[in-house]
């Protein structure tokens, strides 16, 4: 790419240089005047004695002498030329005139007699012609070769398996155990053959994006130290029908030559989707490719030494024939990490980074439920970038907190001007959310409240579960979630006497939870009946993704039950907020002053009714950084307070 860019940049300059040289040569040639004489005119001038200087060049092949020279009346830029017949009488006659008039004469040998000229004129053009022909044939052969390689496999081969080991994959304890016997088989195949055991031909890694499926496959190849082919499912599918199937055949042909080996197909759902589905019918190229893949996996000999590892986050769209025993015998679910696994993942990604003493990876892992491994890596990288941007020598918890908000909600828009009225409205709305987390028993804990705009939100309240759960939630917990979502609107209505559009996303989430409780979880007066479930027609689109197995009468009852749940939660939120009016206003006033409250500050406000940390040096430094005060790290507490007050007063004046 660099060479192509360099050529594009230099070609205009080369053309310009050639144009300039051509103009200069043409200009210099146009200045000189050359008169062409006949033989008789030349003899006449010699007899008159007007010739001052001549140069005679022998031209044997032409049978003449080439004579150039100047007359006495010529200027320096004027000359004549004449071809003189080659004969001794003519030469003698010319020499007589030259001798009598003492004309300055120079003789030049025939340049055609030079061996260099002979080679240049006769051999060089031939060599150039041969070179051009070879180049043309090479280009034609190369294009034909590329066209013949169109059906070749695009799988990349790593002969030594790779450098990633299990130690580089944090967490995933059970997943590592599931694939560890693949490594044992690749290293010691005879141990399995002795007992007649058949190792799985295919292992399907299933899980959300960013959970480490590709990394785990690389680690298997690195631990086994065997050839490792890796390819994406989209590399098989082409415009022309049959190309993908040809690439599948070629990939397995190469793999058999280097067995034992691993083949890793990433995003296999691109080629392994169910056949004959969708509103527009099937896809011939993809279906032929899938058929060939199924055939090749069935065509393996027992314990041939080739293992396929595939990864996808959409197992529901895969063709059932691909998942049956004998093809992908084993499915390994790579789920989101729990708290211990997140701590281990953070430890891996913390390598090479300099952290402040206040940073505790265990506490950070507890504050990031639902984060995948990729999210955690991105979190620490964002924190490091913030530390560099702020010209710090280490990464502190302030940078990690800011990076967490950036990952979840986007960068803070501190430059956005909001009115005092809007600021108070947002503070009351977020305080309403927070009060439910503080006072309702089954609600999530409040870890942070901010009224700094991020993304599309004017502010947000971070609420995390008291105990991390992955699969099961109780009815009380779901009702508490709905109550918390509705409490922002309740606070607006009670303390402002009006309602705003800020709760629209809260309503969407609350309605979705309530409808799932009625139609999927059986948590209503309609009983333990599932009225809606996800359809198997995965290509029909989102609007068709749920089947309705009920009548219009039942649909009305479902709507009434959803309404009943929403109304009861709204009344509960109203009651809690009315009972804690003073605490809501305390949170609101403190938010307007500080704009952001951490969990420790929220707990202190609830217990003491005031916030002593306003003059804490660490808190002052955080405020100074927020207001963009330079050199705040070297200021004393008094200097920090003075600088912050100055900036605040200036903003109030503005």
XYZ file of C-alpha atoms in Angstrom:
654
model
C 0.000 0.000 0.000
C 2.868 2.364 0.859
C 4.601 1.642 -2.464
C 1.392 2.359 -4.393
C 0.884 5.635 -2.549
C 4.518 6.556 -3.169
C 4.122 5.875 -6.885
C 0.965 7.953 -7.064
C 2.759 10.842 -5.388
C 5.916 10.685 -7.537
C 4.371 10.124 -10.989
C 3.090 13.740 -11.362
C 6.538 15.093 -10.479
C 8.215 12.786 -13.022
C 5.804 13.929 -15.737
C 6.402 17.577 -14.831
C 10.177 17.049 -14.953
C 9.955 15.422 -18.406
C 7.813 18.294 -19.704
C 10.321 20.858 -18.417
C 13.265 18.998 -20.022
C 11.380 18.713 -23.312
C 10.602 22.428 -23.327
C 14.226 23.296 -22.583
C 15.545 21.016 -25.335
C 13.022 22.352 -27.851
C 13.907 25.914 -26.875
C 17.650 25.342 -27.249
C 17.202 23.619 -30.601
C 14.961 26.385 -31.889
C 17.683 28.994 -31.221
C 20.177 27.426 -33.646
C 19.845 28.073 -37.381
C 21.192 25.386 -39.751
C 21.407 26.087 -43.519
C 21.311 23.049 -45.791
C 23.671 23.378 -48.821
C 23.911 21.363 -51.989
C 27.249 20.038 -53.111
C 27.598 22.745 -55.769
C 26.726 25.528 -53.306
C 29.331 24.166 -50.941
C 32.027 24.157 -53.647
C 31.038 27.705 -54.610
C 31.491 28.926 -51.041
C 34.859 27.175 -50.844
C 35.998 28.870 -54.047
C 34.924 32.265 -52.717
C 36.924 31.709 -49.531
C 33.936 32.420 -47.275
C 34.197 29.131 -45.375
C 35.716 29.630 -41.952
C 35.353 26.261 -40.269
C 34.283 22.774 -41.307
C 33.866 19.354 -39.696
C 33.990 16.241 -41.858
C 32.379 12.994 -40.660
C 32.758 9.829 -42.674
C 29.534 7.931 -43.405
C 30.714 4.792 -45.105
C 27.392 3.003 -45.405
C 25.687 5.971 -46.998
C 28.556 6.475 -49.464
C 28.978 10.150 -48.515
C 30.771 12.428 -46.149
C 28.680 14.504 -43.786
C 30.137 18.039 -43.646
C 29.109 20.799 -41.266
C 30.657 24.198 -40.729
C 30.346 27.978 -40.579
C 30.858 30.805 -43.031
C 32.739 33.936 -42.072
C 29.551 35.979 -42.156
C 27.682 33.588 -39.784
C 26.986 34.291 -36.133
C 27.825 31.794 -33.427
C 24.395 30.156 -33.546
C 24.290 29.723 -37.323
C 25.866 26.899 -39.363
C 25.505 24.878 -42.575
C 25.414 21.205 -43.442
C 26.023 19.318 -46.673
C 26.423 15.719 -47.854
C 29.525 15.305 -50.026
C 29.838 12.266 -52.400
C 32.503 9.789 -51.384
C 35.265 9.824 -54.074
C 38.982 10.631 -54.032
C 38.829 13.438 -56.691
C 36.157 15.225 -54.704
C 38.170 14.982 -51.498
C 41.320 16.199 -53.192
C 39.433 19.187 -54.608
C 38.043 20.080 -51.164
C 41.434 19.634 -49.514
C 42.983 22.046 -52.018
C 40.549 24.795 -51.061
C 41.043 24.053 -47.371
C 44.836 24.238 -47.676
C 44.865 27.440 -49.728
C 42.428 29.333 -47.507
C 43.760 27.854 -44.226
C 40.322 26.766 -43.169
C 39.977 25.228 -39.663
C 39.061 21.583 -40.207
C 38.094 18.763 -37.866
C 37.687 15.145 -38.940
C 35.457 12.707 -36.997
C 35.461 8.924 -37.439
C 32.275 7.187 -38.451
C 30.248 6.564 -35.220
C 28.622 3.548 -36.862
C 31.973 1.761 -36.670
C 31.822 1.894 -32.803
C 31.081 -1.462 -31.128
C 29.024 0.291 -28.453
C 26.781 1.896 -31.050
C 26.460 -1.423 -32.855
C 25.343 -3.150 -29.637
C 23.025 -0.306 -28.674
C 21.355 -0.123 -32.081
C 21.105 -3.830 -32.850
C 21.026 -5.815 -29.586
C 19.332 -3.548 -27.026
C 16.035 -3.206 -28.958
C 15.905 -6.976 -29.347
C 16.442 -7.493 -25.616
C 13.780 -4.901 -24.802
C 11.315 -6.625 -27.112
C 12.028 -10.008 -25.509
C 11.623 -8.503 -22.020
C 8.259 -6.943 -22.906
C 7.024 -10.260 -24.278
C 8.135 -12.132 -21.140
C 6.386 -9.555 -18.936
C 3.166 -9.840 -20.940
C 3.184 -13.636 -20.777
C 3.871 -13.469 -17.017
C 0.908 -11.136 -16.443
C -1.378 -13.320 -18.520
C -0.190 -16.431 -16.691
C -0.661 -14.712 -13.323
C -4.213 -13.685 -14.147
C -5.010 -17.218 -15.263
C -3.453 -18.546 -12.061
C -5.608 -16.229 -9.956
C -8.682 -17.296 -11.869
C -7.786 -20.924 -11.230
C -7.303 -20.133 -7.505
C -10.823 -18.713 -7.264
C -12.086 -21.960 -5.803
C -9.099 -22.487 -3.505
C -9.539 -22.339 0.252
C -8.852 -19.011 1.948
C -8.108 -20.605 5.291
C -4.863 -19.302 6.773
C -2.428 -21.816 8.195
C -0.346 -21.403 11.318
C 2.136 -24.280 11.279
C 3.037 -24.153 14.978
C -0.412 -23.574 16.407
C 0.126 -20.080 17.776
C 1.471 -18.345 20.862
C -1.790 -18.108 22.848
C -1.916 -20.497 25.822
C -4.507 -21.327 28.457
C -2.711 -18.985 30.858
C -3.661 -16.116 28.534
C -7.349 -17.043 28.821
C -8.665 -15.896 32.193
C -11.731 -17.581 33.644
C -13.598 -20.153 31.513
C -12.599 -22.976 33.888
C -15.273 -25.446 32.782
C -14.869 -24.481 29.136
C -11.137 -25.220 29.314
C -11.861 -28.623 30.820
C -14.272 -29.411 27.960
C -11.667 -28.727 25.278
C -8.621 -30.027 27.177
C -9.223 -33.597 25.979
C -9.005 -32.333 22.404
C -5.445 -31.282 23.172
C -4.721 -34.644 24.774
C -6.035 -36.435 21.689
C -3.941 -34.330 19.310
C -0.829 -35.036 21.393
C -1.510 -38.713 22.225
C -4.003 -40.134 19.691
C -2.992 -43.765 20.324
C -4.256 -43.597 23.904
C -7.780 -42.987 22.586
C -7.503 -45.466 19.727
C -6.450 -48.203 22.124
C -9.778 -48.076 23.964
C -11.829 -47.441 20.833
C -12.797 -43.942 21.921
C -13.824 -41.478 19.249
C -12.888 -37.897 19.849
C -15.543 -35.335 18.820
C -15.135 -34.335 15.187
C -16.526 -30.906 15.831
C -16.840 -28.592 18.844
C -19.215 -25.635 18.656
C -18.440 -22.664 20.906
C -21.636 -20.771 21.660
C -21.952 -17.523 23.574
C -22.506 -13.769 23.472
C -20.056 -11.556 21.562
C -16.794 -10.756 23.329
C -16.814 -13.703 25.753
C -13.600 -15.255 24.388
C -14.704 -17.946 21.920
C -12.006 -17.137 19.349
C -9.392 -16.726 22.080
C -10.260 -20.150 23.502
C -9.870 -21.771 20.067
C -6.465 -20.118 19.639
C -5.442 -21.384 23.073
C -6.398 -24.963 22.106
C -4.191 -24.708 19.014
C -1.365 -23.151 21.022
C -1.487 -25.819 23.728
C -1.693 -28.681 21.225
C 1.117 -27.170 19.102
C -0.389 -28.509 15.878
C -1.164 -26.837 12.544
C -4.072 -24.457 12.947
C -6.324 -23.378 10.051
C -8.547 -20.403 10.718
C -11.203 -18.899 8.456
C -14.423 -16.921 8.727
C -17.727 -18.349 7.582
C -18.222 -15.421 5.211
C -15.017 -16.377 3.317
C -16.811 -19.378 1.846
C -19.802 -17.610 0.355
C -19.335 -15.955 -3.033
C -21.509 -14.522 -5.779
C -21.069 -17.546 -8.036
C -22.801 -20.769 -7.085
C -20.369 -23.613 -6.342
C -17.345 -21.528 -5.350
C -17.988 -21.934 -1.620
C -18.350 -25.708 -1.952
C -15.078 -25.822 -3.883
C -13.331 -23.895 -1.124
C -14.677 -26.287 1.499
C -13.317 -29.274 -0.446
C -9.928 -27.645 -0.853
C -9.728 -26.700 2.842
C -10.346 -30.268 3.984
C -7.916 -31.587 1.376
C -5.161 -29.392 2.798
C -6.106 -30.318 6.366
C -5.814 -34.051 5.637
C -2.285 -33.498 4.349
C -1.213 -31.828 7.629
C -3.203 -33.993 10.088
C -3.381 -33.993 13.038
C -4.579 -30.401 12.907
C -7.303 -27.978 13.936
C -9.727 -26.057 11.742
C -11.355 -23.015 13.319
C -14.389 -21.503 11.556
C -15.390 -18.187 13.093
C -18.978 -16.926 12.726
C -20.128 -20.220 11.238
C -23.716 -18.937 11.141
C -22.737 -17.035 7.956
C -22.551 -20.359 6.105
C -24.441 -22.761 8.377
C -27.882 -21.128 8.425
C -30.965 -23.263 8.094
C -31.703 -24.301 4.521
C -34.851 -23.284 2.696
C -35.897 -20.562 5.128
C -36.774 -16.920 4.762
C -39.467 -14.981 2.986
C -37.498 -14.956 -0.273
C -36.676 -18.652 -0.404
C -33.281 -20.291 -0.079
C -29.790 -19.188 -0.984
C -28.279 -21.604 -3.510
C -24.630 -20.705 -2.946
C -24.829 -20.828 0.850
C -26.867 -24.040 0.825
C -24.426 -25.779 -1.524
C -21.554 -24.659 0.689
C -23.338 -26.019 3.775
C -24.081 -29.313 2.008
C -20.423 -29.701 1.119
C -19.399 -28.914 4.706
C -21.783 -31.566 6.013
C -20.446 -34.092 3.499
C -16.813 -33.409 4.346
C -17.437 -33.748 8.080
C -19.166 -37.091 7.504
C -16.352 -38.159 5.184
C -13.706 -38.167 7.897
C -12.185 -41.454 8.770
C -12.347 -42.539 12.419
C -9.674 -40.721 14.461
C -8.222 -39.158 11.333
C -6.785 -36.377 13.459
C -8.769 -33.403 12.153
C -10.901 -31.473 14.637
C -13.181 -28.585 13.729
C -13.853 -25.822 16.231
C -16.547 -23.340 15.254
C -17.857 -20.255 17.005
C -21.171 -18.425 16.814
C -23.388 -16.191 18.911
C -26.512 -17.290 16.969
C -26.919 -21.042 17.529
C -30.669 -20.689 16.954
C -30.157 -20.022 13.224
C -27.908 -23.025 12.536
C -29.155 -25.935 10.449
C -30.147 -28.950 12.606
C -28.106 -31.283 10.391
C -24.980 -29.370 11.357
C -25.532 -29.915 15.078
C -26.232 -33.649 15.091
C -23.720 -36.141 16.581
C -21.011 -37.054 14.120
C -20.583 -33.469 12.998
C -20.615 -31.047 15.877
C -20.789 -33.623 18.646
C -20.160 -31.195 21.451
C -21.444 -27.729 22.215
C -19.538 -25.601 24.724
C -21.387 -22.567 26.044
C -19.041 -19.651 26.695
C -21.157 -17.395 28.891
C -20.554 -13.999 30.433
C -17.980 -14.124 33.249
C -18.978 -14.053 36.903
C -17.312 -11.884 39.535
C -14.285 -14.159 40.088
C -13.756 -14.598 36.362
C -14.031 -10.846 35.783
C -11.342 -10.290 38.402
C -9.062 -12.773 36.612
C -9.791 -11.166 33.223
C -9.005 -7.718 34.627
C -5.711 -9.120 35.942
C -4.776 -10.312 32.439
C -5.620 -7.001 30.780
C -3.933 -5.028 33.579
C -0.536 -6.338 32.474
C 1.720 -3.532 31.314
C -0.447 -0.793 32.859
C 0.519 1.357 35.840
C -2.250 1.673 38.446
C -2.622 3.881 41.483
C -2.638 2.233 44.923
C -6.330 3.044 45.258
C -7.260 0.717 42.389
C -8.662 -2.603 43.570
C -9.457 -5.059 40.778
C -11.665 -7.149 43.062
C -13.907 -4.175 43.839
C -13.921 -3.238 40.159
C -15.028 -6.746 39.211
C -17.979 -6.444 41.603
C -19.049 -3.192 39.939
C -19.094 -4.593 36.397
C -21.763 -7.347 36.247
C -22.789 -8.194 32.717
C -19.449 -7.095 31.229
C -17.843 -9.496 28.759
C -14.104 -10.032 28.478
C -13.949 -7.618 25.547
C -15.862 -5.008 27.565
C -13.395 -5.295 30.455
C -10.410 -4.959 28.128
C -11.999 -1.892 26.574
C -12.721 -0.466 30.039
C -9.086 -0.610 31.161
C -7.886 0.703 27.815
C -10.250 3.683 28.033
C -9.004 4.357 31.573
C -5.398 4.294 30.352
C -6.238 6.683 27.509
C -7.901 9.067 29.970
C -4.831 8.968 32.222
C -2.589 9.837 29.276
C -4.966 12.610 28.197
C -4.842 14.069 31.710
C -1.028 13.782 31.826
C -1.032 11.467 34.855
C 1.705 9.038 35.870
C -0.732 6.253 36.834
C -4.334 5.121 36.377
C -6.564 5.958 39.350
C -10.124 5.008 40.258
C -11.299 8.366 38.926
C -10.183 7.371 35.422
C -11.721 3.909 35.809
C -15.056 5.399 36.961
C -15.070 7.787 34.028
C -14.133 4.954 31.639
C -17.019 2.850 33.002
C -19.461 5.646 32.266
C -17.975 6.133 28.804
C -18.357 2.425 27.983
C -21.956 2.284 29.258
C -23.345 5.656 28.193
C -20.743 7.456 26.058
C -18.502 10.452 26.796
C -19.709 13.155 29.153
C -20.980 16.305 27.456
C -19.781 18.792 30.085
C -19.642 21.607 27.549
C -23.399 21.373 26.918
C -25.203 24.324 28.470
C -28.369 23.340 30.369
C -30.672 25.721 32.209
C -31.143 25.639 35.988
C -34.729 24.508 35.464
C -33.672 21.545 33.319
C -30.893 20.708 35.753
C -33.358 20.571 38.652
C -35.780 18.467 36.617
C -33.098 15.883 35.799
C -31.894 15.833 39.415
C -35.428 15.161 40.711
C -35.982 12.448 38.096
C -32.742 10.620 38.991
C -33.347 11.053 42.727
C -36.723 9.369 42.233
C -34.996 6.355 40.687
C -32.429 6.263 43.472
C -34.875 6.415 46.363
C -36.465 3.104 45.312
C -33.057 1.435 45.305
C -32.405 2.807 48.768
C -35.765 2.024 50.400
C -37.302 -0.934 48.518
C -36.147 -4.313 49.815
C -35.809 -6.317 46.574
C -34.567 -3.446 44.403
C -31.032 -3.137 43.058
C -28.469 -1.120 44.995
C -27.684 2.415 43.875
C -23.996 2.807 43.064
C -23.926 6.127 41.273
C -26.140 9.060 40.357
C -25.149 11.718 37.840
C -26.892 14.542 36.025
C -24.045 15.059 33.554
C -25.421 14.386 30.031
C -24.045 11.296 28.318
C -25.160 10.025 24.936
C -28.908 10.563 24.582
C -29.497 10.678 28.346
C -29.573 13.855 30.420
C -28.394 11.812 33.409
C -28.579 8.303 34.770
C -28.641 6.219 37.943
C -26.377 3.159 38.071
C -28.148 0.375 39.967
C -26.511 -3.039 40.381
C -27.921 -6.241 41.908
C -27.011 -7.030 45.496
C -26.149 -10.582 44.500
C -25.067 -11.509 41.005
C -27.569 -13.721 39.198
C -27.403 -15.283 35.763
C -30.513 -17.341 35.162
C -33.308 -16.886 37.714
C -35.150 -13.819 38.998
C -38.044 -13.816 41.454
C -41.370 -12.089 40.928
C -40.599 -9.590 43.692
C -37.328 -8.639 42.008
C -39.075 -8.069 38.673
C -41.755 -5.943 40.354
C -39.039 -3.945 42.127
C -37.348 -3.310 38.767
C -40.607 -2.003 37.306
C -41.181 0.178 40.385
C -37.691 1.634 40.069
C -38.207 2.415 36.380
C -41.505 4.203 37.056
C -40.213 6.199 40.018
C -38.582 8.884 37.867
C -41.962 9.879 36.431
C -43.534 9.726 39.907
C -40.917 12.169 41.296
C -41.558 14.602 38.418
C -45.290 14.502 39.008
C -45.034 14.959 42.800
C -42.330 17.632 43.046
C -42.696 19.548 39.777
C -46.434 19.260 39.224
C -45.837 18.301 35.586
C -44.538 15.378 33.532
C -41.821 15.297 30.850
C -40.590 13.087 28.016
C -37.573 11.934 30.019
C -39.262 8.721 31.185
C -40.065 7.289 27.731
C -37.247 4.728 27.779
C -38.147 3.764 31.360
C -41.716 3.040 30.232
C -40.511 0.871 27.366
C -38.394 -1.273 29.682
C -41.097 -1.480 32.358
C -43.768 -2.517 29.844
C -41.490 -5.178 28.361
C -40.828 -6.705 31.798
C -44.535 -6.642 32.724
C -45.605 -8.263 29.432
C -42.970 -10.987 29.799
C -44.263 -11.676 33.319
C -47.769 -12.216 31.929
C -47.094 -13.983 28.595
C -43.871 -15.922 29.233
C -43.215 -16.363 32.957
C -46.789 -17.080 34.144
C -46.570 -14.450 36.905
C -50.131 -13.098 36.731
C -53.735 -14.015 37.528
C -53.966 -15.738 34.121
C -51.998 -18.609 35.613
C -48.906 -20.588 34.576
C -49.585 -20.395 30.855
C -47.110 -19.245 28.200
C -48.981 -17.227 25.615
C -45.994 -15.978 23.622
C -42.701 -17.578 22.776
C -39.915 -16.992 20.311
C -40.639 -18.522 16.944
C -38.284 -20.838 15.076
C -38.670 -18.747 11.927
C -35.515 -16.802 12.603
C -35.410 -15.159 9.152
C -38.859 -13.592 9.245
C -37.689 -10.455 11.053
C -38.220 -9.011 14.499
C -41.915 -8.214 14.003
C -42.673 -11.860 13.256
C -40.390 -13.310 15.904
C -43.153 -14.137 18.411
C -46.061 -16.498 17.859
C -49.545 -15.632 19.215
C -51.303 -18.771 20.420
C -54.356 -17.062 21.927
C -57.658 -15.485 20.977
C -58.620 -11.833 20.967
C -60.402 -12.304 24.303
C -57.190 -13.588 25.898
C -55.289 -10.710 24.292
C -57.576 -8.284 26.110
C -56.974 -10.123 29.384
C -53.204 -9.968 28.792
C -53.389 -6.212 28.276
C -55.438 -5.856 31.465
C -52.914 -7.883 33.482
C -50.017 -5.806 32.136
C -51.928 -2.667 33.075
C -52.612 -4.072 36.564
C -48.888 -4.740 37.167
C -47.864 -1.290 35.944
C -50.526 0.460 38.038
C -49.622 -1.415 41.233
C -45.920 -0.617 40.810
C -46.725 3.030 40.077
C -48.758 3.269 43.300
C -45.961 1.631 45.285
C -43.405 4.075 43.866
C -45.699 6.994 44.737
C -46.050 5.790 48.321
C -42.302 5.310 48.856
C -41.401 8.695 47.399
C -44.044 10.517 49.458
C -42.745 8.853 52.627
C -39.170 9.929 51.827
C -39.774 13.401 50.444
C -36.994 14.975 52.527
C -34.416 12.439 51.300
C -35.454 12.990 47.677
C -34.960 16.748 48.025
C -31.629 16.224 49.826
C -30.381 14.052 46.958
C -31.698 16.596 44.453
C -29.968 19.576 46.090
C -26.699 17.676 46.456
C -26.850 16.543 42.820
C -27.385 20.123 41.641
C -24.293 21.111 43.634
C -21.992 18.173 42.847
C -23.566 16.768 39.648
C -22.304 13.256 40.512
C -22.729 11.133 43.641
C -20.898 7.877 44.359
C -22.238 5.005 46.478
C -20.189 6.066 49.505
C -21.580 9.601 49.299
C -25.156 8.307 48.888
C -24.793 6.102 51.993
C -23.412 9.070 53.953
C -26.308 11.289 52.885
C -28.844 8.665 53.950
C -27.192 8.162 57.349
C -26.152 11.713 58.333
C -28.226 13.972 56.097
C -25.139 15.849 54.926
C -22.014 15.278 52.873
C -18.782 15.938 54.739
C -16.657 14.879 51.797
C -17.264 18.151 49.952
C -13.981 19.420 51.365
C -12.148 16.137 51.070
C -8.850 16.673 49.156
C -9.526 13.755 46.813
C -13.005 15.056 46.075
C -11.613 18.547 45.521
C -9.111 17.195 43.023
C -11.920 15.428 41.182
C -13.852 18.707 40.995
C -10.729 20.573 39.844
C -10.185 18.040 37.092
C -13.836 18.358 36.053
C -13.566 22.148 35.796
C -10.301 21.902 33.831
C -8.075 23.602 36.434
C -4.437 23.186 35.443
C -1.806 22.146 37.984
C -4.398 20.972 40.520
C -2.276 17.956 41.534
C 0.284 20.252 43.185
C -2.217 22.558 44.941
C -2.989 22.560 48.636
C -6.534 22.092 49.969
C -7.019 25.841 50.414
C -5.729 26.552 46.897
C -8.072 23.918 45.458
C -11.119 25.417 47.210
C -10.188 28.915 46.035
C -9.611 27.804 42.429
C -12.912 25.855 42.323
C -14.854 28.795 43.779
C -13.300 31.107 41.184
C -14.351 28.864 38.302
C -17.866 28.408 39.712
C -18.366 32.150 40.173
C -17.159 32.772 36.637
C -19.653 30.212 35.289
C -22.470 31.824 37.281
C -21.606 35.221 35.769
C -21.552 33.719 32.278
